[in-house]
Coordinates of C-alpha atoms in Angstrom, one line a residue:
X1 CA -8.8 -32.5 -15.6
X2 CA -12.0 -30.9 -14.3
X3 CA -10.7 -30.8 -10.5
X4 CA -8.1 -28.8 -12.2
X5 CA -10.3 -26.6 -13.9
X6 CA -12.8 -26.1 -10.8
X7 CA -9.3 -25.2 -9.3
X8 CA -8.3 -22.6 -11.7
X9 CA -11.8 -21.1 -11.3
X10 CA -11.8 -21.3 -7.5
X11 CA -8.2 -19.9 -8.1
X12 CA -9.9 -16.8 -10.6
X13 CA -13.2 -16.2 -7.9
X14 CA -10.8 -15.4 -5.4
X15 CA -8.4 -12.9 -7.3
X16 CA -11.5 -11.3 -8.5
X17 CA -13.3 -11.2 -4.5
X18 CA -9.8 -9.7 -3.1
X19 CA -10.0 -7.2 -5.8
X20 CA -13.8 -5.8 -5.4
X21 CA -12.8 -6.4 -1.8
X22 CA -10.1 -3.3 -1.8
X23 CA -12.0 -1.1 -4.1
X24 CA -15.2 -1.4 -1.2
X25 CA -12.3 -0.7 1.4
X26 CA -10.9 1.9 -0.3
X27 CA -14.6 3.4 -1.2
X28 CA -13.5 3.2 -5.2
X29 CA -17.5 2.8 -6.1
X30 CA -17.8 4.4 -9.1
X31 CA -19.5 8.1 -9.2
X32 CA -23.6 7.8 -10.3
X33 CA -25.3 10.8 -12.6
X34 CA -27.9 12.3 -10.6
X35 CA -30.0 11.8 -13.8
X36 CA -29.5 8.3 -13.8
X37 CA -30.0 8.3 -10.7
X38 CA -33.4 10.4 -10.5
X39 CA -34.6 8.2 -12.9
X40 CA -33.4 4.7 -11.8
X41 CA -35.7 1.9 -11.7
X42 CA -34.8 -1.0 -9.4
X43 CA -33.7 -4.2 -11.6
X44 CA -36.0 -6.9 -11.4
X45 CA -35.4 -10.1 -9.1
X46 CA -34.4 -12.2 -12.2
X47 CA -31.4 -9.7 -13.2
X48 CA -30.2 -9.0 -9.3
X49 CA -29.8 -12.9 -9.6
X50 CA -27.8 -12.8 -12.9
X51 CA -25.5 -10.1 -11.0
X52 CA -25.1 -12.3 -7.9
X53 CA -24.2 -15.1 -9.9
X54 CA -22.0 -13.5 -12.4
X55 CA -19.8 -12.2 -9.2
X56 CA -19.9 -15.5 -7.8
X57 CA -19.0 -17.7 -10.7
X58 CA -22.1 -19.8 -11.1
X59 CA -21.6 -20.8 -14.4
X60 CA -24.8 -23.5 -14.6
X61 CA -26.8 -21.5 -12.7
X62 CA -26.1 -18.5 -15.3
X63 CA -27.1 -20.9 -17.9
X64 CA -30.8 -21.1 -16.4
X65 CA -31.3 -17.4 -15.9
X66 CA -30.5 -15.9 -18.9
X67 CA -33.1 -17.2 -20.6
X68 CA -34.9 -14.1 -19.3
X69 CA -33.9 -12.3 -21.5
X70 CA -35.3 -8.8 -20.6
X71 CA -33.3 -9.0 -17.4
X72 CA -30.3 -8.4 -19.2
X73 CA -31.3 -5.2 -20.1
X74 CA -31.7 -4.0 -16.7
X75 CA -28.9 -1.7 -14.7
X76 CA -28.1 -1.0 -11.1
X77 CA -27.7 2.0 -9.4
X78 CA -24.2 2.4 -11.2
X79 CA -25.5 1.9 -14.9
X80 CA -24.2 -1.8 -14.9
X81 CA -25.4 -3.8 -16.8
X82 CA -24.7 -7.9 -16.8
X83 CA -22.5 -7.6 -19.7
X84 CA -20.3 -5.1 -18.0
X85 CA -20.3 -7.1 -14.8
X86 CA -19.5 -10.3 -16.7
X87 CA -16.7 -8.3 -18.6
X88 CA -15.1 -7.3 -15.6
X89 CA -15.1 -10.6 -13.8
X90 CA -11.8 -13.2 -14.2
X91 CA -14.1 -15.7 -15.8
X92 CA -14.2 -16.3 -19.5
X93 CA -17.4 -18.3 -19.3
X94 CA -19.8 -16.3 -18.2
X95 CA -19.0 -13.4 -21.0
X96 CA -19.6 -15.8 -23.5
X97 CA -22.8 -16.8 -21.8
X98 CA -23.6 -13.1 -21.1
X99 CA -22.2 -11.9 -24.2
X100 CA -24.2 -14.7 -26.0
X101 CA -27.7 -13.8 -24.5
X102 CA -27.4 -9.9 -24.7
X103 CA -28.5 -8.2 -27.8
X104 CA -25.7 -6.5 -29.9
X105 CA -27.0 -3.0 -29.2
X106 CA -25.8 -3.3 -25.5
X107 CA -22.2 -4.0 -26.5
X108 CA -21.4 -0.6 -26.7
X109 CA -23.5 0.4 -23.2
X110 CA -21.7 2.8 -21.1
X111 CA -21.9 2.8 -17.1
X112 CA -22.7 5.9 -15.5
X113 CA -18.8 6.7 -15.2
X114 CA -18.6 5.9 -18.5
X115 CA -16.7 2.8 -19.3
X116 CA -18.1 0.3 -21.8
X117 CA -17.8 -3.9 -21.0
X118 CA -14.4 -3.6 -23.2
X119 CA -12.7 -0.8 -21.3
X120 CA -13.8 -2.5 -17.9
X121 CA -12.3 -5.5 -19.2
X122 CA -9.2 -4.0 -20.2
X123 CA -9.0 -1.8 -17.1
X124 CA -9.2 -4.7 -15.0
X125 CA -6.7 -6.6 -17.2
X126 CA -8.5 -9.4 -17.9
X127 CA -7.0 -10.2 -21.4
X128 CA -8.9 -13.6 -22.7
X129 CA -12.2 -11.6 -22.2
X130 CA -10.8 -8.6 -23.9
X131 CA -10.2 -11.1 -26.6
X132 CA -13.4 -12.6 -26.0
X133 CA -15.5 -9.8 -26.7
X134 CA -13.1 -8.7 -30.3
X135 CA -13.8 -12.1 -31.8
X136 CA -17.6 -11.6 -30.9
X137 CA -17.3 -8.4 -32.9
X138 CA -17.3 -5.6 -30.5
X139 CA -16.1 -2.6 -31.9
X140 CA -12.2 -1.6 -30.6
X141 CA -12.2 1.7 -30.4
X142 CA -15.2 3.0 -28.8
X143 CA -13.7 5.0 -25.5
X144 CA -15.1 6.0 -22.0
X145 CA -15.9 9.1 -20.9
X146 CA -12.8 10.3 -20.4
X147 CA -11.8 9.6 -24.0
X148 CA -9.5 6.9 -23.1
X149 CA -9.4 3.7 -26.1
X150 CA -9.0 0.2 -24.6
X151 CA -6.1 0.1 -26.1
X152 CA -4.3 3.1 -24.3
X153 CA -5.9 1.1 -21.3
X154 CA -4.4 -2.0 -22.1
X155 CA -1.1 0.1 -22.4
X156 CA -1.4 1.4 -19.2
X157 CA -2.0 -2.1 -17.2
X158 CA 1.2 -3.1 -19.4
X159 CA -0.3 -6.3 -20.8
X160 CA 1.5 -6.6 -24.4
X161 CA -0.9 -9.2 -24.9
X162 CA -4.3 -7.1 -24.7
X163 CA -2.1 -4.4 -26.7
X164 CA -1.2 -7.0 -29.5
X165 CA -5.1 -8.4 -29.2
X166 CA -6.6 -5.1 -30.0
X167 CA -4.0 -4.7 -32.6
X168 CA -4.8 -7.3 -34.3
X169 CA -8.6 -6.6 -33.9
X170 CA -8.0 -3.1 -35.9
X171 CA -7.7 -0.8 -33.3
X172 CA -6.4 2.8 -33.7
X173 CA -3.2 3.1 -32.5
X174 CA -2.9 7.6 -33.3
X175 CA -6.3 8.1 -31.7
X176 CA -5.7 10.0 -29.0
X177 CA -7.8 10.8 -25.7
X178 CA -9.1 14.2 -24.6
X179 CA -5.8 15.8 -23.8
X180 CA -4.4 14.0 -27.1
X181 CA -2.5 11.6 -24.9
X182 CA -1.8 8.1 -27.1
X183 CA -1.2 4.9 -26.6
X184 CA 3.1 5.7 -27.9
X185 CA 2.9 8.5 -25.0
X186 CA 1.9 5.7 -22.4
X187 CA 4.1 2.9 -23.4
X188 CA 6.9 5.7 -23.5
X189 CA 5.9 6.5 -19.8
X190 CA 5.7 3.0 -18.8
X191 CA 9.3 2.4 -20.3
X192 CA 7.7 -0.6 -22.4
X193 CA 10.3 -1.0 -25.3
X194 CA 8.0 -3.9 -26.5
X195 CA 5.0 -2.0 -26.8
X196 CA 6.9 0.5 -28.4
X197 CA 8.1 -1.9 -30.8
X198 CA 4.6 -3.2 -31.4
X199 CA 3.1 0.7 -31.9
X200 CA 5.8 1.4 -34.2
X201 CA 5.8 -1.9 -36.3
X202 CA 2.0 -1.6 -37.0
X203 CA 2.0 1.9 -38.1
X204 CA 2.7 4.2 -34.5
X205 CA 3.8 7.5 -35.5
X206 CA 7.0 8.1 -33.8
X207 CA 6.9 11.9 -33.7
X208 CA 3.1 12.1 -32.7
X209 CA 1.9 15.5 -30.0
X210 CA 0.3 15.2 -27.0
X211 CA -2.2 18.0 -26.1
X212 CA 1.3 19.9 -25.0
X213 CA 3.3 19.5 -27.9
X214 CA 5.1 16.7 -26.1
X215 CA 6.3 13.5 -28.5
X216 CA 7.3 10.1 -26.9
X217 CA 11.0 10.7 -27.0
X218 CA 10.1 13.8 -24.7
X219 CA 7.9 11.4 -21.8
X220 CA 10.5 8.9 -22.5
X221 CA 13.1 11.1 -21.4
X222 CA 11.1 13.1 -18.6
X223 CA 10.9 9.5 -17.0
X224 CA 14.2 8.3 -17.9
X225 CA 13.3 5.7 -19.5
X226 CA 17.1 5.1 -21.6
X227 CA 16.4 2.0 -23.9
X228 CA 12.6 3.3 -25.2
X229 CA 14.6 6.8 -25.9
X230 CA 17.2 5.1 -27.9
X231 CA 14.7 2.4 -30.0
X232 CA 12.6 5.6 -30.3
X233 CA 15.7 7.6 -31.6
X234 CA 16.5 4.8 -34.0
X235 CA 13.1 4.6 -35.5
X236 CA 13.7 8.4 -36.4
X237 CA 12.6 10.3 -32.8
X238 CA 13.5 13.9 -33.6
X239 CA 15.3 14.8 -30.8
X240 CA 15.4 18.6 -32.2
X241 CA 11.8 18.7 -31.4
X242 CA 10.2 21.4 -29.0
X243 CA 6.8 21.5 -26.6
X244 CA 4.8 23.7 -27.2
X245 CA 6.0 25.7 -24.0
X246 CA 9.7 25.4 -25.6
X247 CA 11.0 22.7 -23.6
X248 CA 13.6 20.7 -25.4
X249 CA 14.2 16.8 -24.9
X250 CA 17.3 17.6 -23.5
X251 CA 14.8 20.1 -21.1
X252 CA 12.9 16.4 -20.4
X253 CA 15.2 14.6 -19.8
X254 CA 17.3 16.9 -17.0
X255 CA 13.8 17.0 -15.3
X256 CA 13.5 13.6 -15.4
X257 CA 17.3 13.1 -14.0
X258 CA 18.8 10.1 -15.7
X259 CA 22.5 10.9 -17.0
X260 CA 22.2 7.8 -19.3
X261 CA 19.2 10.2 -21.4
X262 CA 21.0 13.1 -21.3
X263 CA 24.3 11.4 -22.2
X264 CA 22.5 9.6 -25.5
X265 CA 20.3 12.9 -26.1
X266 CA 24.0 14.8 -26.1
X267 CA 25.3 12.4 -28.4
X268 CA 22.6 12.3 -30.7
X269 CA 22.6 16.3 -31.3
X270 CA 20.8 17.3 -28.2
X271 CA 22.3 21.2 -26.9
X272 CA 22.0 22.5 -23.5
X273 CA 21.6 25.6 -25.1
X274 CA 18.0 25.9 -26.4
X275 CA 16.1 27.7 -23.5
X276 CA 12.3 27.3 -23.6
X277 CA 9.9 30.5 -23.6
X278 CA 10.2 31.4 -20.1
X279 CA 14.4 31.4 -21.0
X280 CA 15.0 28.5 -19.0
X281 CA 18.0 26.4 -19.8
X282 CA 18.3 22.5 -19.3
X283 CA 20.7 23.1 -16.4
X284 CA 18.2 24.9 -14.6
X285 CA 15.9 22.2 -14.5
X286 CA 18.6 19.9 -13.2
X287 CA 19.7 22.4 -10.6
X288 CA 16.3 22.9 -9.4
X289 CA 15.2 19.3 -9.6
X290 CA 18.2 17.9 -7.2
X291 CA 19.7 15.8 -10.1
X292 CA 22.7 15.8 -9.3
X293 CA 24.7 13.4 -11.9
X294 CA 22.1 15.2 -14.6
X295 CA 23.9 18.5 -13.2
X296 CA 27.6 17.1 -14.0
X297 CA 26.7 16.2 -17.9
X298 CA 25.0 19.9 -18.3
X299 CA 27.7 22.0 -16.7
X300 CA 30.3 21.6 -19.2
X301 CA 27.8 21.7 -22.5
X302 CA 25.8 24.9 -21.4
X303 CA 27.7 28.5 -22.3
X304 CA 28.5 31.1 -19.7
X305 CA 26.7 33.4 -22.8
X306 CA 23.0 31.5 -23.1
X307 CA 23.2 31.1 -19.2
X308 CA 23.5 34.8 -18.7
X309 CA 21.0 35.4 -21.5
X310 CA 18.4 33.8 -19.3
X311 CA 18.4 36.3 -17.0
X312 CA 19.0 33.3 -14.3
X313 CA 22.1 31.3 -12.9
X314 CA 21.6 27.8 -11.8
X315 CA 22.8 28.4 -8.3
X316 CA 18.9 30.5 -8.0
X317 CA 17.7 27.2 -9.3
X318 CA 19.5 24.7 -6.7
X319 CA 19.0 27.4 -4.3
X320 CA 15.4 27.5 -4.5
X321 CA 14.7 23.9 -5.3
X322 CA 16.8 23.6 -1.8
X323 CA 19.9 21.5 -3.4
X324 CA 22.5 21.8 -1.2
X325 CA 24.5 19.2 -3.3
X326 CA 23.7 20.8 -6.5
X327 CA 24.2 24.0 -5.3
X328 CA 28.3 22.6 -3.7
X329 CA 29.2 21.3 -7.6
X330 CA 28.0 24.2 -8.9
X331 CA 30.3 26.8 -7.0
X332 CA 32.8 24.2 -7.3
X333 CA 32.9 24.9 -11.2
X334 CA 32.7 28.4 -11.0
X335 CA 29.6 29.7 -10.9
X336 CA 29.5 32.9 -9.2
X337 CA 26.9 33.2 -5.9
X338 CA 26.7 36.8 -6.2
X339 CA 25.2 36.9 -9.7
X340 CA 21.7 39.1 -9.4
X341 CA 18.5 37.8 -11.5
X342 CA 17.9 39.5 -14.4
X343 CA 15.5 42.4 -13.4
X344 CA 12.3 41.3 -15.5
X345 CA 12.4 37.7 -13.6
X346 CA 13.1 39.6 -10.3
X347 CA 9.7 41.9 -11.1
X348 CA 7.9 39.0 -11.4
X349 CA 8.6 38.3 -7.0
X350 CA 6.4 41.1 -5.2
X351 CA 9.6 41.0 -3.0
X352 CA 12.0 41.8 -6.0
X353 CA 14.4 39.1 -4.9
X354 CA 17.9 39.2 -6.3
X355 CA 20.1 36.5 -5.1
X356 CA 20.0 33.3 -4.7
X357 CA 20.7 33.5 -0.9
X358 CA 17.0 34.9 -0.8
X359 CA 16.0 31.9 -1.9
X360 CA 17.6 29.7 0.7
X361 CA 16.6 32.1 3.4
X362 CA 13.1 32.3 2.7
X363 CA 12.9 28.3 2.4
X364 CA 14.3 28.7 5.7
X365 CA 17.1 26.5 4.3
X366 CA 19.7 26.6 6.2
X367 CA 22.3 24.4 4.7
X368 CA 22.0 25.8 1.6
X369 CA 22.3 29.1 3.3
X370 CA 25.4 28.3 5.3
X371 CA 26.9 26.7 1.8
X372 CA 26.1 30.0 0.1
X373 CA 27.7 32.4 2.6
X374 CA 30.8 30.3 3.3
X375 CA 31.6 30.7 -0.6
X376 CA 31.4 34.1 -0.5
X377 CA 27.7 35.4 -0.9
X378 CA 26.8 39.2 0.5
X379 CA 23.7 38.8 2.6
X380 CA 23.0 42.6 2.0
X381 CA 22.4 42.4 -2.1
X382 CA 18.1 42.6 -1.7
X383 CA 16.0 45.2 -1.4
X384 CA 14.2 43.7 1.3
X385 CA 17.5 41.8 3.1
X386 CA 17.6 38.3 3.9
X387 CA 18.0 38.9 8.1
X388 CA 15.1 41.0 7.8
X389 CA 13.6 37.5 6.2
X390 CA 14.7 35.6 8.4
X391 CA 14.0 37.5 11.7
X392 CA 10.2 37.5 10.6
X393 CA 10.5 33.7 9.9
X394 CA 11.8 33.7 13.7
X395 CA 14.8 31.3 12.1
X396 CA 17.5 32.1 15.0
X397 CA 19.9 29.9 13.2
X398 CA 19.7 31.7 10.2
X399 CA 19.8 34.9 12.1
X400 CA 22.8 33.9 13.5
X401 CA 24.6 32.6 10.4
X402 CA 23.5 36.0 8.6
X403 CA 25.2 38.1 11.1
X404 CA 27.7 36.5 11.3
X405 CA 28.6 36.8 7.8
X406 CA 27.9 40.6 8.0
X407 CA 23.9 41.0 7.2
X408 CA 23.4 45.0 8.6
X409 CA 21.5 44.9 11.7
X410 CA 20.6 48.3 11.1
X411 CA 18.9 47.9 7.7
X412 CA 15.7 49.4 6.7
X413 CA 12.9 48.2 4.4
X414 CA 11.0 51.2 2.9
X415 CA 8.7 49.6 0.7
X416 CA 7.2 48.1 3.9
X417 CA 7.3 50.1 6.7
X418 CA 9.3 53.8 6.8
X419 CA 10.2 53.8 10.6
X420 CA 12.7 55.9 12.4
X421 CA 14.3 52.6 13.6
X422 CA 16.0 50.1 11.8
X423 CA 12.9 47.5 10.5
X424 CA 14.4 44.3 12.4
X425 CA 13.5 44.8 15.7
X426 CA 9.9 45.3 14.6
X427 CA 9.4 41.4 13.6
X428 CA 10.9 40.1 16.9
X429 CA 8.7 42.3 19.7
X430 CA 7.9 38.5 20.8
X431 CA 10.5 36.8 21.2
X432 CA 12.7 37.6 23.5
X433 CA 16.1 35.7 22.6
X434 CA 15.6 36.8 18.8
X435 CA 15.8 40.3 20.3
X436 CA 19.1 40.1 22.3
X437 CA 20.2 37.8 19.4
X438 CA 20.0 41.6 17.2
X439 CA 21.2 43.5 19.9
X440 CA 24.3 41.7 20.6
X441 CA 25.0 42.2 17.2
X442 CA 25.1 46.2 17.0
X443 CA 21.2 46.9 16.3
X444 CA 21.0 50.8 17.0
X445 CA 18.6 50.4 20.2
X446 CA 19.2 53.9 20.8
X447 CA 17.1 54.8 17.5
X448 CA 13.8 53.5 19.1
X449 CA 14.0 56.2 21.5
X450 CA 14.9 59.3 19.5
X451 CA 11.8 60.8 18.5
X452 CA 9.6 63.9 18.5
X453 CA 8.1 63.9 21.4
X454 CA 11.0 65.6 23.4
X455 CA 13.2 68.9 23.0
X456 CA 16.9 68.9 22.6
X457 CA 17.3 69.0 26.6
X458 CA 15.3 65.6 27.3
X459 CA 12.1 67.5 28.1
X460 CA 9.1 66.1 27.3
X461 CA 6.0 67.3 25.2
X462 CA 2.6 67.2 25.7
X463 CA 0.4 64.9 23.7
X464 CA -3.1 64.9 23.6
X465 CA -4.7 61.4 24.3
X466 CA -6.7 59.7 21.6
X467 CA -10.4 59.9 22.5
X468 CA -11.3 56.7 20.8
X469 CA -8.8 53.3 19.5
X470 CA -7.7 53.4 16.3
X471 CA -8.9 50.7 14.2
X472 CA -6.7 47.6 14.1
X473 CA -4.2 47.8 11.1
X474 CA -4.0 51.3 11.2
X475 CA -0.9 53.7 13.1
X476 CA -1.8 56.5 15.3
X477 CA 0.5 58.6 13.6
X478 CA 0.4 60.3 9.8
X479 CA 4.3 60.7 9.9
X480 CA 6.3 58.3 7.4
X481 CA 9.3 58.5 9.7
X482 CA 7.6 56.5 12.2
X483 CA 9.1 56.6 15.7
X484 CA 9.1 53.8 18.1
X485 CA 7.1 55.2 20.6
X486 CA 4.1 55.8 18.1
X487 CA 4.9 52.2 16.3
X488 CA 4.6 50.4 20.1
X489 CA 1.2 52.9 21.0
X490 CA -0.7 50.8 18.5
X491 CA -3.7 48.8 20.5
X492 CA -2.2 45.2 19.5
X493 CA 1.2 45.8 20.3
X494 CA 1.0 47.9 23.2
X495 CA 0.9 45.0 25.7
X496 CA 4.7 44.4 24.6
X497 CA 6.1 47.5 25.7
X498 CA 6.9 46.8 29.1
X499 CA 9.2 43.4 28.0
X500 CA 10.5 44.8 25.4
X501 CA 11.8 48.2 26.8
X502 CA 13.2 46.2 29.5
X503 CA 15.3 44.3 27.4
X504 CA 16.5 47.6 25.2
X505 CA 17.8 49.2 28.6
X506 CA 20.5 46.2 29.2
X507 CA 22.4 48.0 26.0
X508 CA 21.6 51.7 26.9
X509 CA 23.4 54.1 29.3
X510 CA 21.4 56.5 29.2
X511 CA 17.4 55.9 28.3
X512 CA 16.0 58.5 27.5
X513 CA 12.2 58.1 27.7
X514 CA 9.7 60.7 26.0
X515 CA 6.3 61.5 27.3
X516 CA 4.1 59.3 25.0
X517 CA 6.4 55.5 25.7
X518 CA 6.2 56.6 29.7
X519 CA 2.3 56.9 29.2
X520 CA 2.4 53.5 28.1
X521 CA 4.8 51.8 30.6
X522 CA 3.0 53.5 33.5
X523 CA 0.6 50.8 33.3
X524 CA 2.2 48.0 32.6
X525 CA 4.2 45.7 35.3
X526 CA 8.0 45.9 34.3
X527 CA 7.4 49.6 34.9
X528 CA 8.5 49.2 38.4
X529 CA 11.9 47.5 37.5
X530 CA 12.5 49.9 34.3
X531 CA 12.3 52.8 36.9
X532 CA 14.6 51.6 39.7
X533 CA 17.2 50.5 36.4
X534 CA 16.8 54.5 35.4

């Protein structure tokens, strides 16, 4: 019997070594209060003593020393005291023996992070001295810093048995941490129908808000947790209940994906019509989200009416959560790939997106972006269009699909940039097969060379030249219908003149160069080749 017992502590010693072992690998030392810490006062060789043998299981030995007493009262550098050390050890033992020697008033010590011997205890899931220290008398619902009761701890490890210890020892069960988070919000997270069960059968109040309005049968639902949904809808979870930002259950529940909790909150009363206040329907979540299955309950229960009420279609939700399945089942019931975001929620995007093919274009998505344009979708519906997205993004495959589908090459974006040319061309000066990829397509090359430097007849003016650089960020010229020859002049771009106007004359006849662009290519050296071309 003792071999057995020096077994089960060897066994215990070891756990508890592999344990400190990753937290001093994983640098998990707990954070010290510069006060504490201005003020520390090395321990005294008696208590380092008690510490080395509390971590190493020297039960006999620990018998000797704590007759010096006033070492118990002594911390380290992290505000441990023995009691905590001896609480967070495997070891029941040595907490009696610490527990024993200490004087009440340290039971309720806090490290500097903190925690008290009972939330150390319970954090590290020790359960028989979590018990231990209840039938000594230590108080249940004193919390750490962060607010947290050892019981929401004991939740969290997902020990039923500290849970239905502290129970039983009068602890709260409603009192909540700083962000009003309860011990019923954590087993509902954890999916723990037992500690459910136990909350509810020793007074837990089914319907309880966290900090966000949020009751269990919402976190039950956001992490699909079906069977603590259902006990918690039996036990008379209102499944009419809003956060306070409006979500729904049903709302949870599609963000959290499983069709068995969206099925039961359906069947139980939940609608897919209750938006929340930024007018956003369950089947947007899902849409967004990727869940798929979620996505096949929601589409038949959600009206065309409440969706277009939101100002939103779920194809801009798959679209921008970059779904390409969602976005597929959506078109395939219907939904229309065209439809334009309400204007408020499009004043909200300094672009003023429309469509959800903005969406997948600025993802660079180009699945979702093929999937939308093969069912029908008009690449030309933005006020800043999606090629001229996608050119700057330098995506040639999007480019590609985009023209092809009939984006206009030749589009302008005011709000950006008035030049005389079509804006494109302007975000691919660099690269070379982005250019020709535009200019195979129809761009307008001959726009980059009409401006007002000539006459009618080709003849050139005369332009003064600048007597100092312009400052970087800045254009030469105070016209808004920017020509191409001032738009290249600038200091940082004038170095791409030469390459560029080389590749413009393969889709010219007739090139006709004004005074100013000439200046420039003069010095550069494609100049040579552009003249014998002309």
């Amino acid at each position: 019997m003792m071999d057995e017992r020096e077994d089960l502590v060897e066994d215990l010693l070891a756990e508890y070594a592999i344990q400190l072992s990753i937290q001093e690998s994983n640098g998990t030392k707990p954070p010290v209060s510069s006060s504490y810490n201005d003020s520390f006062v090395p321990p005294s060789e008696e208590n380092r003593k008690i510490m080395t043998s509390i971590k190493q299981g020297q039960v006999f030995g620990l018998q000797e020393l704590v007759r010096h007493k006033y070492a118990l009262d002594e911390a380290d550098e992290r505000g441990w005291f023995p009691l905590h050390e001896a609480a967070a050890q495997p070891i029941q033992q040595i907490l009696e023996i610490i527990l024993d020697a200490s004087y009440k008033t340290m039971w309720e010590y806090k490290t500097c992070d903190g925690e008290t011997p009972l939330t150390l205890a319970a954090k590290a899931g020790f359960a028989e001295n979590v018990r231990t220290l209840l039938e000594k008398g230590v108080w249940p619902n004193t919390t750490n810093d962060k607010g947290e009761t050892p019981l929401l701890i004991a939740v969290r490890r997902g020990s039923f048995e500290m849970a239905s210890t502290l129970i039983k020892h009068n602890s709260s069960i409603h009192q909540p941490c700083v962000k009003r988070w309860s011990a019923m919000h954590e087993a509902a997270k954890q999916g723990r129908k037992d500690i459910v069960a136990l909350l509810l059968k020793n007074g837990g109040n089914v319907n309880l808000k966290d900090g966000y309005g949020i009751t269990p049968l919402g976190v039950a639902a956001e992490y699909g947790h079906c069977d603590v949904l259902e006990h918690l809808i039996h036990k008379g979870g209102d499944v009419q209940a809003l956060a306070d930002d409006g979500a729904s259950i049903l709302f949870e529940a599609a963000g959290g994906g499983n069709p068995d909790c969206i099925a039961l909150l359906l069947e139980y009363g939940g609608s897919g019509n209750v938006p929340n206040k930024a007018g956003l329907l369950p089947i947007h979540k899902a849409a967004y989200e990727g869940h798929y299955m979620a996505l096949k309950y929601l589409i038949p229960v959600t009206s065309k009416t409440s969706i277009r009420k939101s100002g939103l279609s779920p194809i801009h939700s798959a679209a921008d959560g970059q779904n390409s399945q969602c976005l597929e089942l959506l078109i395939e019931n219907g939904f229309d790939v065209n439809t334009l975001m309400a204007e408020h929620i499009s004043n909200s995007y300094d672009d003023e997106r429309k469509t959800a093919l903005y969406f997948a274009v600025s993802n660079n998505d180009i699945l979702c972006t093929e999937i939308l344009l093969k069912a029908g979708a008009d690449p030309n519906k933005d006020p800043l269009n999606c090629l001229l997205v996608a050119v700057r993004a330098g995506n040639h495959e999007i480019v590609r699909l985009l023209l092809s589908y009939g984006a206009n090459v030749n589009c302008y974006f005011m709000l950006v940039n008035d030049t005389h040319f079509p804006s494109a061309v302007q975000y691919a000066l660099n690269d070379e097969v982005m250019l020709r990829l535009l200019l195979n397509h129809g761009y307008n090359v001959e726009m980059c060379f009409d401006c007002m430097h000539q006459d009618v007849f080709g003849n050139s003016f005369v332009w003064p030249t600048p007597e100092e650089e312009i400052l970087p960020g800045w254009t030469s010229s105070v016209i808004k219908d920017n020509p191409f020859c001032d738009f290249i002049a600038v200091p940082w771009l004038k170095h791409l003149a030469g390459k560029v106007v080389r590749i413009f004359i393969d889709y010219m006849d007739y090139v006709p160069l004004c005074t100013k662009i000439k200046f420039i290519l003069e010095t550069q050296t494609e100049w040579t080749e552009i003249r014998q071309i002309m």
